[in-house]
XYZ file of C-alpha atoms in Angstrom:
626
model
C 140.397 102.694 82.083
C 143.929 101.599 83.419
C 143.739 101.019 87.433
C 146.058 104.172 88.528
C 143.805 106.078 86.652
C 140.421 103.911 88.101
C 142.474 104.829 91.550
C 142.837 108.670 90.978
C 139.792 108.979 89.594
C 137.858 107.265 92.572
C 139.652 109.476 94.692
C 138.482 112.810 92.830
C 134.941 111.596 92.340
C 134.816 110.950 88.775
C 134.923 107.326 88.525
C 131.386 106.328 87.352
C 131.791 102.896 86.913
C 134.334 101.839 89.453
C 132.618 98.228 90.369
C 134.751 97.624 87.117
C 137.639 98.473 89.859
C 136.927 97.379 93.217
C 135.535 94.356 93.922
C 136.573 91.068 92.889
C 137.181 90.814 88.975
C 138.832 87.175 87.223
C 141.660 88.127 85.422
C 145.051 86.719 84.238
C 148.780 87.163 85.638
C 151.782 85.967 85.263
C 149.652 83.178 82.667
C 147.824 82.752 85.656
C 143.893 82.353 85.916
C 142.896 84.333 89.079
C 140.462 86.722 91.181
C 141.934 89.659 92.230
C 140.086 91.078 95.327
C 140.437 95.534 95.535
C 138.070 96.769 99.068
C 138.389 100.409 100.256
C 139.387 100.678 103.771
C 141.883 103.709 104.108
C 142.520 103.815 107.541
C 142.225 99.809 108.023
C 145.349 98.499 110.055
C 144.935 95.149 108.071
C 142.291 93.635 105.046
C 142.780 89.817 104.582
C 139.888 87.894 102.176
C 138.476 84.601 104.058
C 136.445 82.519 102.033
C 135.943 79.020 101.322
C 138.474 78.453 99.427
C 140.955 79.677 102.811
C 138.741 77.239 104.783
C 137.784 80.630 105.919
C 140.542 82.024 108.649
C 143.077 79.136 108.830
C 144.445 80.625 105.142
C 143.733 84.318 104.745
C 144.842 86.231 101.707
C 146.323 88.897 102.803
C 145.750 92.318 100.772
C 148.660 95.364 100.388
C 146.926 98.723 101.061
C 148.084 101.512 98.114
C 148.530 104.960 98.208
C 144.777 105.721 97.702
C 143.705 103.516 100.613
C 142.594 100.716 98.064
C 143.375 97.023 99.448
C 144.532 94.395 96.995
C 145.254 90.949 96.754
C 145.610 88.330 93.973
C 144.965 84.252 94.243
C 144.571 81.753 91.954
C 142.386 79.481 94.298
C 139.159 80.684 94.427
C 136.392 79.308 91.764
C 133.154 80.688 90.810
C 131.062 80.233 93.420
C 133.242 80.362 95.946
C 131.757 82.501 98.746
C 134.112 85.157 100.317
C 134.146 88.036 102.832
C 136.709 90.931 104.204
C 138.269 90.095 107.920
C 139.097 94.704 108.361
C 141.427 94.959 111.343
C 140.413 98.228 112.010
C 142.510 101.210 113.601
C 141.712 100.116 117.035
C 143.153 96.612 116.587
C 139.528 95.277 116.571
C 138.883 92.623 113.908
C 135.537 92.568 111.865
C 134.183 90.211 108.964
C 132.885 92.571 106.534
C 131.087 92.557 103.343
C 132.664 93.330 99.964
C 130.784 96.578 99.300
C 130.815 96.030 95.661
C 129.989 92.117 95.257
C 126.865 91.907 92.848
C 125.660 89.013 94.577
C 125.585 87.730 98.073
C 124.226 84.560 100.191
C 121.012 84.148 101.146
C 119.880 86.123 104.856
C 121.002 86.343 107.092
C 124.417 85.382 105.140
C 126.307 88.261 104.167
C 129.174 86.304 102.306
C 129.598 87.211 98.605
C 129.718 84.856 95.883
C 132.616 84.943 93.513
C 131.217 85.419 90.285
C 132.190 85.874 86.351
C 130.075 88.769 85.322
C 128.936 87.497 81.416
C 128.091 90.068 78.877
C 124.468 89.393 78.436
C 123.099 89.772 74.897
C 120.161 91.746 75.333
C 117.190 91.201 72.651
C 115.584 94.552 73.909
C 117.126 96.773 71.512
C 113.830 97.193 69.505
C 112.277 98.699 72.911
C 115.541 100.470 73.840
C 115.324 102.089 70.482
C 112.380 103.426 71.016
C 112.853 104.848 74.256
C 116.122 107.132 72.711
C 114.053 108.307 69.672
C 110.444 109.379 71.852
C 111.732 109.267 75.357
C 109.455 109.419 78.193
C 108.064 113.364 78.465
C 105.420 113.267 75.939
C 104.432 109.463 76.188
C 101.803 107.833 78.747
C 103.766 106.696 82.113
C 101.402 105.136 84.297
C 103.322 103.172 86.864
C 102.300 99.832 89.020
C 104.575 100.204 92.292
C 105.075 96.284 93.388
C 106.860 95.060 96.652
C 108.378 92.167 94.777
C 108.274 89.991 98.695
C 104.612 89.931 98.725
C 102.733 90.518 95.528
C 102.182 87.194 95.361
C 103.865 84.412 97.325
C 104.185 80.470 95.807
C 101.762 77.674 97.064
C 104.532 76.979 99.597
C 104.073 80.460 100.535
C 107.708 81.614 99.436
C 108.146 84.818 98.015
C 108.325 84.322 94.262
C 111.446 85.183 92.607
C 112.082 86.890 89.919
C 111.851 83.664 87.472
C 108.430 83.279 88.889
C 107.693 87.111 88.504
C 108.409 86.861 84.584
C 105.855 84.163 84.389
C 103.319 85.742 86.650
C 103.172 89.559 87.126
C 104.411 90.470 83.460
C 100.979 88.637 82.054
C 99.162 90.978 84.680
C 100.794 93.489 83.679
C 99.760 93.485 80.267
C 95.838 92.456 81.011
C 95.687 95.825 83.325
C 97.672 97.974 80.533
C 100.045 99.410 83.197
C 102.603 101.409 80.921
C 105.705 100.635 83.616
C 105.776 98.798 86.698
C 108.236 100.386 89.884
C 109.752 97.605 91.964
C 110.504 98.962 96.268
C 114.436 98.594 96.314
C 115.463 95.665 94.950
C 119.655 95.448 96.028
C 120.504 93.200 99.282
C 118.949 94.602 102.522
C 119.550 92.452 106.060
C 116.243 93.119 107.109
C 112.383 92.322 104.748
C 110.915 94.284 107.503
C 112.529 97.570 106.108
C 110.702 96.678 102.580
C 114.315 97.234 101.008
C 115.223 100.823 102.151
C 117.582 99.526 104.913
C 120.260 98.665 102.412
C 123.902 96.855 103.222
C 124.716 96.176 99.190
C 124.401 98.769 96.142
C 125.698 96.678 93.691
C 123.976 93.400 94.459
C 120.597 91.836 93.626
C 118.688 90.599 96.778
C 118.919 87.075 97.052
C 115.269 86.362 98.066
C 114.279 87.470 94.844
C 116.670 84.800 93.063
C 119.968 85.700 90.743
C 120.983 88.926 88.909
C 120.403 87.227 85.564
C 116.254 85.980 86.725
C 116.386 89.999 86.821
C 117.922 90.613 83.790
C 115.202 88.101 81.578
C 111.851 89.366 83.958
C 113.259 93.359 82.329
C 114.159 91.654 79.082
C 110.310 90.284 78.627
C 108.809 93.908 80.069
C 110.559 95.404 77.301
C 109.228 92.825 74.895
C 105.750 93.369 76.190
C 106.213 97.280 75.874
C 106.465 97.710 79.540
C 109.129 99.764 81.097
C 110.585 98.881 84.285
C 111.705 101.454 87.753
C 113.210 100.794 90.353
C 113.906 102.302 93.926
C 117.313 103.440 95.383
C 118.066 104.580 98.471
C 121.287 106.930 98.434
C 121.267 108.909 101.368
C 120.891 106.081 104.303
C 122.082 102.341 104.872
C 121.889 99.815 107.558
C 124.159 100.648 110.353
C 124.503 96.745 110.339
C 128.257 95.830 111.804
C 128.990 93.460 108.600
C 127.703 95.553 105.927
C 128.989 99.569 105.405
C 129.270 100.944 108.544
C 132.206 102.067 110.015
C 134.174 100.273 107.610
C 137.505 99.981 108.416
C 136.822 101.623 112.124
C 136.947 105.188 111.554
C 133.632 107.103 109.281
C 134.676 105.319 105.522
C 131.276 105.861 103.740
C 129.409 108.185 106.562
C 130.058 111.385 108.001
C 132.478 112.297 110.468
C 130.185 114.421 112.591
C 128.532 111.759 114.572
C 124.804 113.773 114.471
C 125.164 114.181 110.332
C 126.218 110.703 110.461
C 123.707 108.904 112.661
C 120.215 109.073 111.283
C 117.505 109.008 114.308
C 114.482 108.599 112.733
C 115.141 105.692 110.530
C 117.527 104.138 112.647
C 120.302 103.763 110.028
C 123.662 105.767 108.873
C 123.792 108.543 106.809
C 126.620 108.536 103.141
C 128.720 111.147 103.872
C 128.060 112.804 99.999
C 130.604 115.633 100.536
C 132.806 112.463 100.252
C 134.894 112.112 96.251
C 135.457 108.372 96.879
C 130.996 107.946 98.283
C 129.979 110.350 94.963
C 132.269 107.494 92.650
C 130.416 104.575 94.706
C 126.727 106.057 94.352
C 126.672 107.177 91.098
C 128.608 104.151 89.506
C 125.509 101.535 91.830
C 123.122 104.136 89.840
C 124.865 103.463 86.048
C 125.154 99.851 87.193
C 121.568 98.995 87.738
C 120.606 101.248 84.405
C 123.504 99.587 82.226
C 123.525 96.367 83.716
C 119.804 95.680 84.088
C 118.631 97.461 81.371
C 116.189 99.996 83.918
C 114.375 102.695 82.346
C 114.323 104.936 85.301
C 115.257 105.379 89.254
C 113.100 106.800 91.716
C 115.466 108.447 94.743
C 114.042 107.467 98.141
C 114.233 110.334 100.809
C 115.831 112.972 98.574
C 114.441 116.081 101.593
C 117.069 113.397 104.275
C 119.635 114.712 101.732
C 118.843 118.193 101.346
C 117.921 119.595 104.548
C 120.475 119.155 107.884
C 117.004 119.280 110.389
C 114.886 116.949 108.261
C 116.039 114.663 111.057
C 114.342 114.202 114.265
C 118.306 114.448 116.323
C 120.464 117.482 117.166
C 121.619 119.310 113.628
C 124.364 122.295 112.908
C 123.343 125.178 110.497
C 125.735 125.011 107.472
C 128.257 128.084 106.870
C 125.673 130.078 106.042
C 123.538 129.842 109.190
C 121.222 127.781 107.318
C 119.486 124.622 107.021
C 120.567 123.347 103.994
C 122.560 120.018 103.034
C 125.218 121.845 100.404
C 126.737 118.438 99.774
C 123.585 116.638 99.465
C 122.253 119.209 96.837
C 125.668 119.003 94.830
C 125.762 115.657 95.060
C 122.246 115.180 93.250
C 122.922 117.861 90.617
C 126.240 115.856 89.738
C 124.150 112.194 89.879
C 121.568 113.783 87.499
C 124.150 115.186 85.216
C 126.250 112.091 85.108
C 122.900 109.777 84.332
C 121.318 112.061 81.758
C 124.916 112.566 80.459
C 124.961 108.521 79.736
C 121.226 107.748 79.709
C 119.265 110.788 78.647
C 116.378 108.582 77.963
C 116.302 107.406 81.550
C 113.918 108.555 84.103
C 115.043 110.188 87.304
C 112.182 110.539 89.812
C 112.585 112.175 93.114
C 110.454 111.411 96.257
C 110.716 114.782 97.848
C 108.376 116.146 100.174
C 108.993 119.891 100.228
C 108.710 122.942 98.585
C 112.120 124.822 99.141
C 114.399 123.445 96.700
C 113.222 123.116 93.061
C 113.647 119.371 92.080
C 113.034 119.239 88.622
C 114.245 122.575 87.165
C 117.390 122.298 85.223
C 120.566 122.454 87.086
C 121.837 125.747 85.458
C 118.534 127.560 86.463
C 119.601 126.033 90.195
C 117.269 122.736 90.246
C 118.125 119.726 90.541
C 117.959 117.986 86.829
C 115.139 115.302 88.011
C 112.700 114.815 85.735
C 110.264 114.108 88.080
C 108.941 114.679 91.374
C 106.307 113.246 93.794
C 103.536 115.180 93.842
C 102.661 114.803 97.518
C 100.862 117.726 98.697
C 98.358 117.140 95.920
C 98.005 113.263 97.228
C 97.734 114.432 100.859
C 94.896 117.119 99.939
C 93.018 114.627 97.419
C 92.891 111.369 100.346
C 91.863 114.004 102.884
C 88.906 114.990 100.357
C 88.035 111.639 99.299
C 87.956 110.563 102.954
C 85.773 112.999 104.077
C 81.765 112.987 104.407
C 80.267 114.610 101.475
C 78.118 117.177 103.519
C 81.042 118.567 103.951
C 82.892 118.591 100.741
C 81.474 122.029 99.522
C 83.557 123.306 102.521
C 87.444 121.820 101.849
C 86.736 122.008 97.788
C 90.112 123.914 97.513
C 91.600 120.546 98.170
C 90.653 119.361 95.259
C 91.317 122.606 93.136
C 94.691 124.136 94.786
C 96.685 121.600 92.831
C 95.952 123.598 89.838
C 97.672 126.731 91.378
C 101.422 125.062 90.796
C 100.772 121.569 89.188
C 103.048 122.695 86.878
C 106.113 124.281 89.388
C 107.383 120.632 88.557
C 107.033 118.064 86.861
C 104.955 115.710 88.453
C 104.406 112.313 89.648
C 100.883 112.046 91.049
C 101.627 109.248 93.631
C 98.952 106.680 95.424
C 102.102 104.765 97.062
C 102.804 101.878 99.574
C 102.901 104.783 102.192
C 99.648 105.332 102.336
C 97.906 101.978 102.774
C 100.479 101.165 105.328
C 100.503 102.040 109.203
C 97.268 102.453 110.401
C 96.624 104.488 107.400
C 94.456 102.248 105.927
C 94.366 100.499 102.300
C 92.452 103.387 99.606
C 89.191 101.385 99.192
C 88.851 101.514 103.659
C 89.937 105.746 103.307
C 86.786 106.109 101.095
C 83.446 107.303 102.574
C 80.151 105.679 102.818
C 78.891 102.083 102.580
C 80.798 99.564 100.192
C 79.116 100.811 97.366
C 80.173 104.355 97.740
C 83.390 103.398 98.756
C 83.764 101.658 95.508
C 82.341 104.006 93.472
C 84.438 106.902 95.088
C 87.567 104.937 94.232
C 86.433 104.816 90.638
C 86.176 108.614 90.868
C 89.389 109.118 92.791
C 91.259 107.058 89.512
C 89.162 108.814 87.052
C 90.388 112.044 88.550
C 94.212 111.046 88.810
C 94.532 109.944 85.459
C 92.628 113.331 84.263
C 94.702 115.222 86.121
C 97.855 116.826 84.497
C 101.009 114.509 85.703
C 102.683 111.103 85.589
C 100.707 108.304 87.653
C 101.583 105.663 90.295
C 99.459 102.931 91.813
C 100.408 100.386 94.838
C 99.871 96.699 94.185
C 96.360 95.472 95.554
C 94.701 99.731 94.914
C 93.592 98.496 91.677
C 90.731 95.956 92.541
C 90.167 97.934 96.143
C 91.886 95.477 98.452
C 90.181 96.368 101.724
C 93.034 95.337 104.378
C 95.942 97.189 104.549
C 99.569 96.318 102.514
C 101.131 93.676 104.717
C 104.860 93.285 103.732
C 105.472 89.615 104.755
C 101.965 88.198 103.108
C 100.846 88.190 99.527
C 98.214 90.739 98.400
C 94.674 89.183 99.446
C 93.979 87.815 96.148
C 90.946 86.387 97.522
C 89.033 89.116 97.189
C 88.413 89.164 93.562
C 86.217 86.249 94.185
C 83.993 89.320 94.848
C 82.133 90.640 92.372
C 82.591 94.055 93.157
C 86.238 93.832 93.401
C 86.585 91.880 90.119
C 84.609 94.748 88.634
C 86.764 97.157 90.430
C 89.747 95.447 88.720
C 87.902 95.199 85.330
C 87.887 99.090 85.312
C 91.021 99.828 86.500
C 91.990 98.140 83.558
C 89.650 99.814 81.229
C 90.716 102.964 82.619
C 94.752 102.744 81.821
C 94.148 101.714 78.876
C 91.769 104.486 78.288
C 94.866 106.690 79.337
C 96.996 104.974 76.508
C 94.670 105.412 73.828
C 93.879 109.370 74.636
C 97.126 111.770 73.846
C 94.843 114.824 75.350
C 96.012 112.679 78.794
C 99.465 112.579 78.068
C 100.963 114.896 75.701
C 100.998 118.264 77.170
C 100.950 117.183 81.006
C 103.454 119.647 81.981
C 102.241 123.058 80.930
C 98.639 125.035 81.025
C 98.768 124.890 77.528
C 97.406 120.954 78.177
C 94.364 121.884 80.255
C 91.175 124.416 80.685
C 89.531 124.606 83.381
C 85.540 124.721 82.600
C 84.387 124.984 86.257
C 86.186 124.887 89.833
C 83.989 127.474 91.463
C 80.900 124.885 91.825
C 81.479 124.046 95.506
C 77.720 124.174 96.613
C 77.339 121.017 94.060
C 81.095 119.964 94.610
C 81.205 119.330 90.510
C 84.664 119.883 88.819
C 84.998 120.682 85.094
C 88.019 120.848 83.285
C 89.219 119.993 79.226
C 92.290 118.112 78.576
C 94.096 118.714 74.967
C 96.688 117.879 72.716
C 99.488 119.315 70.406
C 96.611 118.991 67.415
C 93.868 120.945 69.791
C 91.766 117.393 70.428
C 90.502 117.512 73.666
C 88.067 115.773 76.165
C 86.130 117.046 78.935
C 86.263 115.834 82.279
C 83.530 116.474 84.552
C 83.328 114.877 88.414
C 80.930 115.061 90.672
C 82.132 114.400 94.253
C 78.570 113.843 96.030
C 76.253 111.195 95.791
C 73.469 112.540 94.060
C 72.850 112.570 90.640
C 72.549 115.750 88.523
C 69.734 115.403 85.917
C 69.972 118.309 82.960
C 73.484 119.449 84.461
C 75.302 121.661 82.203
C 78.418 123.351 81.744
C 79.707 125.478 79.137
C 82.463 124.323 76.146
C 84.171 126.283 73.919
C 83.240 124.205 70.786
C 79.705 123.749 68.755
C 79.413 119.987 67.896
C 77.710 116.864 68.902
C 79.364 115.180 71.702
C 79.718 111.474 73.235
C 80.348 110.253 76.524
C 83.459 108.147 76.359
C 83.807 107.211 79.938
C 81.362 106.829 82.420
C 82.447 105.284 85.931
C 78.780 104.057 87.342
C 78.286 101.888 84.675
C 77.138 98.020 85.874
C 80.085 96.514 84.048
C 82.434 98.632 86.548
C 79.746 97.974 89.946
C 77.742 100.872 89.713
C 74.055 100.995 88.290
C 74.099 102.905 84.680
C 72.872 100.259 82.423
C 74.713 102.410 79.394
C 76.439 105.602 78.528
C 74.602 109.204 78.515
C 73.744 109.058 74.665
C 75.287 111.516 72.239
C 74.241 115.100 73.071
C 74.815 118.478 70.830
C 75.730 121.410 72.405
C 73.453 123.998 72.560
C 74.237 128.231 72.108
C 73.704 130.207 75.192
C 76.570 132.415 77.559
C 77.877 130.116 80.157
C 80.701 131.987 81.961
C 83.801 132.873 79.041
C 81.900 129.971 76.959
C 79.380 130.343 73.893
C 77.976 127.186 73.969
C 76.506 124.757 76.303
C 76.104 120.858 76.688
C 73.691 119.371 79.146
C 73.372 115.726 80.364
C 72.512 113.483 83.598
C 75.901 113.424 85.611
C 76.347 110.019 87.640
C 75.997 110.117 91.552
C 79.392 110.044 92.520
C 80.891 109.312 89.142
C 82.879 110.892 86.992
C 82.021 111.339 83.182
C 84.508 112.363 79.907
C 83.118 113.622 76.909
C 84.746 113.378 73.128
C 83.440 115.706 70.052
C 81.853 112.860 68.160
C 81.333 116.290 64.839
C 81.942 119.702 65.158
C 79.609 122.215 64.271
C 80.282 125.942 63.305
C 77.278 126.799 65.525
């Protein structure tokens, strides 16, 4: 693309790539080597670039503004890894050192100077796992996701954050040993601030430096994909810092934020909100979304705070109804149709996940039946109900047993991602082994139910760092998970069968295959509330099919029985209370045959010894016509 047409087209909100615009890009004039430097600032009075290589202010560059409010310069001093910034003399007269909003990579915090920098085509030796992900996408394949705050899942013996060089060597091996399927990384582009865990961001474009260079990224996706693991990552594209160096208030007038100082100004998190209506903010977002997917190699995004985008009151300040006397965000809803369409245009095979917390706008229906084109959403009302259950006393549990069973009523009015996330073990909230009733043996043995039960459950799955061995203290962002407590037996068993568990997910296609339709499940039993016991089948496209019984009380069920719609001798495949995991089952229930007899709609009938607390899935071992 020529640059009047880069120009026009960032101005009309079709330019999808424009980094390869704006920014600073080596390039040859007059026989000259060079950098030429392009920064948007349309109602700047003055841009100059100070670097290093101006000894800062005694020898600005000075940039010519064009007709679409582009500044541009050209100089043949700097060298790569010269550092640079943007002195905006803004409409008031007032001078500001500002970052380039496009720069890929800057200097470590709380520097905000960017590093000139030759961009190298990097030869990717992925293409066996990139192949595979056009021809069988994501839909009908197991995506069970390990969400990691790259600061503190585990810190060096200096007790540094490890970066990314570090993480290859480290967290991919994990990885593998717990048969995670993808692992989701909190934002990972330049933020001013570790105490926002990366959603405060100044940069789009560029990597954080605490986590080491673009390229230690590049190789730690590279070797995922080599060990068949795919690889998420946050962004956060309705909010930024309000930070004087970084975006806001660019050249001294609303440049990337809204006009209207209430749309702009966003109360509850204390940052700025992008101005989306805006052509030239639609070319900047979507082209920092195609970046990180086509330069990095990312297999999906998850959208932070898409309801701050859709809905003018989801803010705690004063709000205007839109034209309509309403309270929805028209730009913000237009503006994620468009981002879908433009990724799934390019990437089809990539994931787009939405962390949306309402009900009002549907997220993941297709954007000519008025959705939004995600392909998935958070499932949060069904993580919400499910904690609140787990948490409670089991006395009780006959009582709120529609929180376990509502989900079924619209699991399937999206597609789903059934989320246990950094939000909840953060805050006062408590970490998921401290939610979960009863003495450290029940609390262990109700978080082996509570995974049992997610992965059953129709729906994508997500797990926060430290969940899967029951860390008891709650997610602390500036210190390492407390990998001490696998010293523990019980939490090294707890770990032991998380692992077990995923890659019992992996192996069984009734889990996977058909998770977004009721032609994937039967429910057995969701009326037993007096015993709190929940029966349901899971199948697949061939008609296999396991049952999935849990018991949420702490007494065991001798001779319990529930009815199937299939003769045939049956084993249990999966049985949480077994010692190996840390409960007390020496072995499995042994193979059982079904047995004729009316049980509700069903013709047959198995009985066995459910597990106090435990969950237990059953296989058809032989079928039987009888």
């Amino acid at each position: 693309m020529g640059e009047q047409e880069a120009l026009r087209t960032f101005g009309t909100g079709e330019n999808f790539h424009v980094k390869d615009y704006l920014g600073s890009h080596a390039v040859v004039r007059d026989g000259e080597e060079g950098f030429v430097f392009r920064v948007w600032a349309p109602n700047a009075q003055a841009v100059q670039v100070i670097g290093d290589f101006t000894d800062w202010k005694e020898r600005p560059l000075e940039l010519i503004r064009n007709e679409g409010g582009v500044w541009e310069g050209f100089s043949t001093l700097p060298q790569e890894g010269n550092l640079y910034k943007y002195l905006v003399t803004r409409a008031s007269g007032h001078q500001v050192e500002k970052i380039d909003p496009f720069a890929s990579y800057h200097e470590a915090r709380p520097g905000t100077a960017t590093f000139i920098r030759k961009e190298q085509e990097r030869k990717w030796k992925d293409g066996l796992w990139m192949g595979r992900r056009k021809r069988f996408g994501f839909k009908q394949r197991p995506v069970n996701i390990y969400e990691v705050h790259a600061n503190s899942w585990k810190n060096k013996p200096d007790g540094q954050p490890m970066t990314f060089k570090e993480l290859t060597e480290e967290l991919i091996p994990y990885l593998v040993e717990m048969n995670y399927t993808h692992v989701e990384f909190m934002p990972l582009m330049a933020h001013p601030l570790g105490m926002s865990w990366g959603y405060q961001l100044m940069s789009y474009f560029a990597f954080e430096h605490t986590y080491g260079t673009p390229e230690d990224f590049q190789e730690f996706v590279e070797a995922c994909h080599l060990n068949n693991i795919g690889v998420l990552v946050d962004w956060v594209p309705g909010h930024f810092t309000q930070n004087d160096d970084a975006l806001a208030y660019y050249d001294g007038t609303p440049t990337f934020e809204y006009e209207d100082h209430d749309r702009a100004h966003n109360y509850r998190w204390g940052a700025l909100n992008f101005d989306i209506g805006k052509n030239q903010v639609q070319s900047f977002l979507i082209s920092s979304a195609l970046y990180w997917i086509e330069h990095f190699h990312i297999d999906g995004i998850r959208v932070d705070a898409v309801s701050n985008m859709l809905y003018l009151d989801y803010d705690d300040g004063p709000w205007k109804p839109n034209k309509d006397g309403g309270n929805r965000n028209y730009e913000g809803y237009y503006f994620l149709q468009k981002l879908n369409a433009v990724v799934k245009k390019f990437h089809p095979d990539v994931m787009m996940i939405a962390e949306e917390s309402t009900a009002a706008t549907p997220i993941t229906q297709s954007i000519a039946d008025g959705g939004l084109g995600f392909d998935y959403k958070w499932n949060m009302g069904w993580m919400n109900d499910i904690l609140k259950f787990y948490e409670s006393d089991p006395i009780y549990r006959q009582y709120d047993f529609n929180l376990v069973t509502f989900s079924f009523m619209y699991a399937f009015n999206e597609n789903f991602v059934l989320p246990f996330s950094h939000d909840e073990v953060v805050h006062g909230k408590k970490s998921l082994m401290h939610k979960m009733w009863g003495d450290r043996y029940n609390q262990f043995a109700g978080l082996r139910n509570l995974y049992t039960y997610q992965i059953c459950h129709p729906g994508k799955k997500l797990l926060f760092m430290g969940s899967e061995y029951g860390q008891f203290l709650e997610w602390k962002f500036n210190h390492e998970l407390e990998w001490s407590n696998l010293e523990d037996q019980m939490n090294a068993k707890m770990r032991h069968f998380t692992a077990d568990l995923n890659q019992f997910y992996k192996d069984h296609k009734a889990l996977w295959q058909i998770d977004d339709s009721y032609a994937g499940i039967e429910i057995i039993d969701a009326d037993n509330k007096a015993e709190s016991v929940l029966s349901f089948i899971r199948q697949n496209d061939k008609g296999e099919f396991l049952v999935c019984v849990f018991n949420m009380v702490p007494v065991e069920r001798k001779n319990f029985t529930i009815g199937l719609p299939q003769a045939g001798i049956y084993e249990e495949i999966l049985n949480t209370e077994l010692e190996v995991y840390g409960g007390v089952w020496k072995e499995t229930n042994p193979q059982t045959r079904t047995q004729p007899g009316k049980w509700k709609d069903y013709d047959h009938t198995l009985s066995f010894t459910l597990p106090a607390l435990g969950a237990s899935v059953w296989k058809i071992k032989r079928r039987l016509k009888k």
